[in-house]
CSV table of C-alpha atoms in Angstrom, one decimal:
chain,number,residue,atom,x,y,z
A,961,MET,CA,31.0,-102.5,7.2
A,962,ASN,CA,31.3,-105.3,4.6
A,963,ASP,CA,27.4,-104.2,2.9
A,964,PHE,CA,29.4,-101.1,1.9
A,965,LYS,CA,32.9,-103.4,1.4
A,966,LYS,CA,31.0,-105.5,-1.5
A,967,TYR,CA,29.5,-102.3,-2.7
A,968,ILE,CA,32.6,-100.6,-3.6
A,969,GLU,CA,34.4,-103.6,-4.6
A,970,ALA,CA,31.3,-103.3,-7.9
A,971,SER,CA,32.0,-100.0,-8.4
A,972,GLY,CA,34.0,-100.1,-10.4
A,973,LEU,CA,37.3,-98.8,-9.2
A,974,SER,CA,41.3,-99.9,-9.2
A,975,PRO,CA,41.9,-102.3,-6.5
A,976,ILE,CA,44.1,-100.9,-5.3
A,977,THR,CA,41.7,-97.4,-4.5
A,978,ILE,CA,39.1,-99.7,-2.7
A,979,THR,CA,42.3,-101.1,-0.7
A,980,ASN,CA,42.6,-97.9,0.9
A,981,TYR,CA,39.3,-97.1,1.3
A,982,ILE,CA,38.7,-100.6,3.3
A,983,ARG,CA,41.9,-99.9,4.7
A,984,GLN,CA,41.5,-96.3,5.7
A,985,LEU,CA,37.8,-97.2,7.3
A,986,SER,CA,38.9,-99.8,9.2
A,987,ARG,CA,41.2,-97.7,11.1
A,988,PHE,CA,39.2,-94.6,11.3
A,989,ASN,CA,38.2,-94.5,15.3
A,990,ALA,CA,35.0,-92.7,15.4
A,991,ASP,CA,31.2,-93.7,14.4
A,992,LEU,CA,30.5,-93.2,10.8
A,993,HIS,CA,27.0,-92.6,11.3
A,994,GLY,CA,27.6,-90.4,13.9
A,995,ASP,CA,27.1,-86.0,13.6
A,996,GLU,CA,29.4,-84.3,10.8
A,997,ARG,CA,31.0,-81.8,12.7
A,998,SER,CA,31.9,-84.7,15.1
A,999,LEU,CA,33.5,-86.5,12.2
A,1000,ILE,CA,35.0,-83.5,11.0
A,1001,LYS,CA,36.6,-82.8,14.1
A,1002,PHE,CA,38.2,-86.2,14.6
A,1003,ILE,CA,39.7,-86.2,11.4
A,1004,LYS,CA,41.5,-82.5,11.6
A,1005,ASP,CA,42.4,-83.7,15.4
A,1006,ASN,CA,43.6,-87.6,13.9
A,1007,TYR,CA,45.6,-87.0,10.7
A,1008,LYS,CA,47.9,-84.4,9.4
A,1009,ILE,CA,47.0,-81.4,7.3
A,1010,GLY,CA,47.0,-81.8,3.7
A,1011,SER,CA,46.5,-85.3,1.2
A,1012,GLN,CA,45.8,-87.3,5.7
A,1013,ARG,CA,42.9,-85.0,5.9
A,1014,GLN,CA,41.4,-85.0,1.5
A,1015,ASN,CA,41.6,-88.8,1.5
A,1016,MET,CA,40.2,-89.7,5.1
A,1017,THR,CA,37.3,-87.1,3.7
A,1018,VAL,CA,36.3,-89.3,1.1
A,1019,SER,CA,36.6,-92.2,2.3
A,1020,VAL,CA,33.8,-91.5,5.0
A,1021,LEU,CA,32.1,-89.5,2.2
A,1022,LYS,CA,31.2,-92.9,0.5
A,1023,TYR,CA,31.0,-94.8,3.2
A,1024,ARG,CA,28.1,-92.2,4.5
A,1025,GLY,CA,27.2,-91.9,0.8
A,1026,TYR,CA,26.6,-94.9,0.3
A,1027,TYR,CA,24.2,-95.2,3.9
A,1028,GLU,CA,22.3,-92.0,2.4
A,1029,LEU,CA,23.5,-90.5,5.6
A,1030,PRO,CA,24.0,-86.1,5.8
A,1031,VAL,CA,27.3,-85.0,3.8
A,1032,GLU,CA,26.7,-81.5,3.6
A,1033,LEU,CA,29.0,-79.9,5.8
A,1034,LEU,CA,32.4,-82.9,5.4
A,1035,ARG,CA,32.0,-81.5,1.0
A,1036,THR,CA,32.1,-78.6,1.8
A,1037,TYR,CA,35.4,-79.3,4.5
A,1038,LEU,CA,37.2,-81.4,1.0
A,1039,GLN,CA,37.0,-78.4,0.1
A,1040,LYS,CA,39.3,-76.6,2.1
A,1041,ALA,CA,40.9,-80.2,2.9
A,1042,HIS,CA,42.0,-80.7,-1.2
A,1043,GLN,CA,43.0,-76.8,-1.5
A,1044,GLU,CA,44.9,-77.2,2.2
A,1045,SER,CA,46.8,-80.3,0.1
A,1046,LEU,CA,47.7,-78.4,-3.8
A,1047,GLU,CA,49.2,-75.7,-1.2
A,1048,ILE,CA,51.7,-78.1,0.5
A,1049,GLN,CA,52.2,-80.2,-3.0
A,1050,SER,CA,53.0,-76.7,-4.2
A,1051,GLU,CA,55.3,-76.0,-1.5
A,1052,ARG,CA,57.0,-79.4,-1.6
A,1053,THR,CA,57.6,-79.1,-5.2
A,1054,ARG,CA,58.6,-75.8,-5.7
A,1055,ASN,CA,61.7,-77.2,-2.9
A,1056,ILE,CA,62.3,-79.8,-5.8
A,1057,GLU,CA,65.4,-80.1,-7.3
A,1058,TYR,CA,64.3,-81.1,-10.6
A,1059,PRO,CA,66.8,-83.0,-12.6
A,1060,THR,CA,66.3,-81.4,-16.3
A,1061,MET,CA,64.9,-83.6,-19.5
A,1062,LYS,CA,68.9,-83.3,-21.2
A,1063,GLU,CA,71.2,-84.9,-18.0
A,1064,MET,CA,67.8,-88.1,-18.3
A,1065,VAL,CA,68.0,-88.5,-21.8
A,1066,ASP,CA,72.4,-88.5,-21.0
A,1067,LYS,CA,71.2,-90.9,-18.3
A,1068,MET,CA,69.8,-93.1,-20.9
A,1069,ASN,CA,71.8,-93.7,-23.8
A,1070,ASP,CA,75.0,-94.1,-21.9
A,1071,TYR,CA,73.4,-97.4,-20.3
A,1072,TYR,CA,72.7,-98.2,-24.2
A,1073,LYS,CA,76.7,-97.2,-24.7
A,1074,ASN,CA,77.6,-99.7,-22.1
A,1075,GLN,CA,75.2,-102.8,-23.1
A,1076,ASP,CA,72.5,-102.1,-20.3
A,1077,TYR,CA,69.9,-102.7,-21.4
A,1078,ARG,CA,67.2,-102.9,-19.3
A,1079,SER,CA,67.7,-99.9,-17.5
A,1080,PHE,CA,68.2,-98.4,-21.1
A,1081,CYS,CA,64.5,-99.7,-21.3
A,1082,VAL,CA,62.9,-98.7,-18.0
A,1083,MET,CA,64.3,-94.9,-18.6
A,1084,TYR,CA,62.9,-95.2,-22.1
A,1085,LEU,CA,59.6,-96.0,-20.9
A,1086,LEU,CA,59.6,-93.5,-18.3
A,1087,LEU,CA,60.6,-91.0,-20.9
A,1088,ASN,CA,58.2,-91.7,-23.4
A,1089,TYR,CA,55.4,-93.0,-21.3
A,1090,GLN,CA,55.4,-91.5,-17.9
A,1091,THR,CA,54.5,-94.8,-16.8
A,1092,ARG,CA,54.8,-96.0,-13.2
A,1093,ASN,CA,56.6,-98.1,-11.3
A,1094,MET,CA,54.1,-101.3,-11.8
A,1095,ASP,CA,53.1,-100.9,-15.5
A,1096,LEU,CA,57.0,-101.9,-15.0
A,1097,VAL,CA,56.6,-105.3,-14.8
A,1098,ALA,CA,56.3,-106.4,-17.9
A,1099,THR,CA,57.1,-109.7,-20.1
A,1100,ILE,CA,58.4,-109.9,-23.0
A,1101,VAL,CA,57.1,-112.3,-25.2
A,1102,SER,CA,57.5,-113.2,-28.9
A,1103,GLY,CA,54.2,-115.7,-29.4
A,1104,LYS,CA,50.1,-114.0,-29.3
A,1105,ASN,CA,49.7,-117.0,-27.4
A,1106,GLU,CA,52.3,-116.4,-24.7
A,1107,ILE,CA,49.8,-112.5,-24.1
A,1108,ASN,CA,46.6,-112.8,-21.4
A,1109,ASP,CA,44.4,-110.0,-20.5
A,1110,THR,CA,45.8,-109.1,-16.5
A,1111,ASP,CA,49.3,-108.8,-17.2
A,1112,ASN,CA,51.4,-106.3,-18.9
A,1113,PHE,CA,53.9,-107.5,-21.9
A,1114,ILE,CA,56.7,-106.2,-25.0
A,1115,TYR,CA,55.7,-108.2,-27.9
A,1116,LEU,CA,58.5,-109.0,-30.3
A,1117,ARG,CA,57.8,-108.6,-33.7
A,1118,GLY,CA,59.7,-108.0,-36.2
A,1119,ASN,CA,62.3,-104.7,-36.7
A,1120,ASP,CA,59.8,-103.9,-33.8
A,1121,CYS,CA,57.5,-104.6,-30.4
A,1122,ILE,CA,53.5,-103.7,-28.5
A,1123,TYR,CA,53.9,-102.9,-25.6
A,1124,ILE,CA,50.9,-103.9,-23.6
A,1125,ARG,CA,49.0,-102.5,-20.4
A,1126,ASN,CA,46.6,-105.1,-18.6
A,1127,SER,CA,48.4,-104.0,-15.0
A,1128,TYR,CA,48.1,-100.4,-13.8
A,1129,LYS,CA,46.6,-98.2,-11.4
A,1130,THR,CA,44.3,-97.3,-13.7
A,1131,ARG,CA,43.0,-100.1,-15.6
A,1132,GLU,CA,39.3,-100.1,-15.0
A,1133,ARG,CA,38.7,-97.0,-16.4
A,1134,TYR,CA,41.2,-96.9,-19.2
A,1135,GLY,CA,41.3,-100.7,-20.5
A,1136,THR,CA,43.8,-102.0,-22.0
A,1137,LYS,CA,46.8,-100.1,-23.0
A,1138,LYS,CA,48.2,-100.9,-26.6
A,1139,ASP,CA,52.3,-98.7,-27.7
A,1140,ILE,CA,54.3,-100.1,-30.7
A,1141,ILE,CA,57.0,-98.8,-30.0
A,1142,ARG,CA,59.3,-98.3,-33.4
A,1143,ASN,CA,62.4,-97.1,-31.9
A,1144,ARG,CA,65.7,-98.6,-33.3
A,1145,LYS,CA,67.3,-98.8,-29.7
A,1146,PHE,CA,64.2,-99.3,-27.8
A,1147,ASN,CA,64.0,-102.6,-29.9
A,1148,THR,CA,67.7,-102.9,-29.7
A,1149,ALA,CA,67.9,-103.6,-25.5
A,1150,ILE,CA,64.3,-105.1,-25.4
A,1151,ARG,CA,65.9,-108.5,-27.0
A,1152,ASN,CA,69.3,-108.5,-25.4
A,1153,ILE,CA,67.3,-108.2,-22.3
A,1154,GLU,CA,69.1,-111.8,-20.4
A,1155,VAL,CA,65.6,-112.0,-18.3
A,1156,ASP,CA,62.7,-113.0,-20.0
A,1157,GLU,CA,61.0,-109.5,-17.7
A,1158,VAL,CA,62.3,-104.9,-18.2
A,1159,LEU,CA,61.4,-105.1,-13.8
A,1160,LEU,CA,61.3,-108.6,-11.9
A,1161,HIS,CA,58.0,-109.3,-10.2
A,1162,GLY,CA,58.1,-109.7,-6.5
A,1163,THR,CA,60.9,-106.8,-6.5
A,1164,ASN,CA,61.4,-103.4,-4.5
A,1165,LEU,CA,60.3,-101.7,-7.7
A,1166,THR,CA,60.3,-97.9,-6.0
A,1167,TYR,CA,64.7,-99.1,-5.2
A,1168,GLU,CA,64.6,-100.9,-8.5
A,1169,VAL,CA,63.7,-97.3,-10.8
A,1170,ARG,CA,65.4,-94.8,-8.5
A,1171,LYS,CA,68.9,-96.5,-8.7
A,1172,ILE,CA,67.9,-96.6,-12.0
A,1173,THR,CA,67.3,-93.0,-12.9
A,1174,GLY,CA,69.6,-91.8,-10.1
A,1175,GLY,CA,67.8,-91.6,-7.1
A,1176,PHE,CA,64.6,-90.1,-8.7
A,1177,THR,CA,60.7,-91.4,-8.5
A,1178,GLU,CA,59.0,-92.1,-11.2
A,1179,SER,CA,56.9,-89.6,-9.6
A,1180,THR,CA,59.6,-86.8,-10.1
A,1181,ILE,CA,60.2,-87.9,-14.1
A,1182,MET,CA,56.2,-87.5,-14.2
A,1183,LYS,CA,56.2,-84.0,-12.9
A,1184,LEU,CA,59.6,-83.3,-15.3
A,1185,ASN,CA,58.1,-84.8,-17.9
A,1186,VAL,CA,55.0,-82.2,-17.4
A,1187,LEU,CA,57.1,-79.7,-17.0
A,1188,MET,CA,58.8,-80.2,-20.7
A,1189,ASN,CA,55.8,-80.4,-22.2
A,1190,ASN,CA,53.6,-77.6,-20.2
A,1191,ASN,CA,50.8,-77.2,-23.4
A,1192,ILE,CA,47.2,-79.0,-24.2
A,1193,ASN,CA,48.5,-81.1,-26.8
A,1194,SER,CA,51.0,-82.3,-25.0
A,1195,LEU,CA,50.1,-83.0,-21.5
A,1196,MET,CA,46.5,-84.5,-23.6
A,1197,LYS,CA,49.6,-87.5,-25.0
A,1198,ILE,CA,50.6,-87.7,-21.8
A,1199,SER,CA,47.1,-88.1,-20.0
A,1200,ASN,CA,46.5,-90.9,-23.0
A,1201,ASN,CA,50.0,-92.3,-21.5
A,1202,ARG,CA,49.5,-92.7,-18.4
A,1203,GLY,CA,46.2,-93.5,-17.9
A,1204,THR,CA,44.8,-90.3,-15.9
A,1205,ASN,CA,42.6,-87.0,-15.9
A,1206,LEU,CA,44.7,-83.7,-17.2
A,1207,ASN,CA,43.1,-82.2,-13.6
A,1208,THR,CA,44.7,-85.0,-11.4
A,1209,ILE,CA,47.8,-84.1,-13.8
A,1210,HIS,CA,47.3,-80.3,-13.1
A,1211,SER,CA,46.7,-81.4,-9.2
A,1212,ASN,CA,49.7,-84.0,-8.6
A,1213,TYR,CA,52.6,-82.9,-11.1
A,1214,ASN,CA,52.8,-79.7,-12.0
A,1215,ALA,CA,55.9,-78.4,-11.4
A,1216,THR,CA,55.5,-74.4,-12.3
A,1217,THR,CA,53.2,-74.3,-9.4
């Protein structure tokens, strides 16, 4: 396992993905070098249908690929597990009661009117840049010398600001993201937040986001964005904003299926 761990850490995958691979395989109580049929049976017997089986099969495939062990049957099973996961996700999506975009925009503007500037900024970034929770942990700075290559920042300039993301889920694949924000309300609000971060390091980000959005997760807001912008040009923009590919958007965030 140590050799595989070194290999996966040098693969260029995101730290979260690497951690998930190692965690899943360390808890897998079957012989990873055994025959494929036994491994598939073990996965079916011990993991729930859907994403659990799919993710575990991907991890086993990654491990066996490194050791050049047979994987043909596992690859075939992965296709089935992936399809099962999509069907479950589609069923869940159909049962979600989504807010309307108007409701979300109205909530955002109410925060501005009530001078709750931090909540306004969180809503603005979720709705306009389709961020994940961790993207919202961004330090507000006014000097270039305060910016580094590892954290997230909102760099204040004259009448605008630059939203800089170094710490987000798919950074290893998409690199640093920089977006110039010229919106007047956002630039007023970001300059009136009492602390120097949008969301604070060390807080329960899921709780904070749900509290601000009225109970909705960033994933639900992402699905709403996809639902309201379901054309190729808009989806490509969302893909670039979030740092995720179109296939992932279709598989995980398509609220129309």
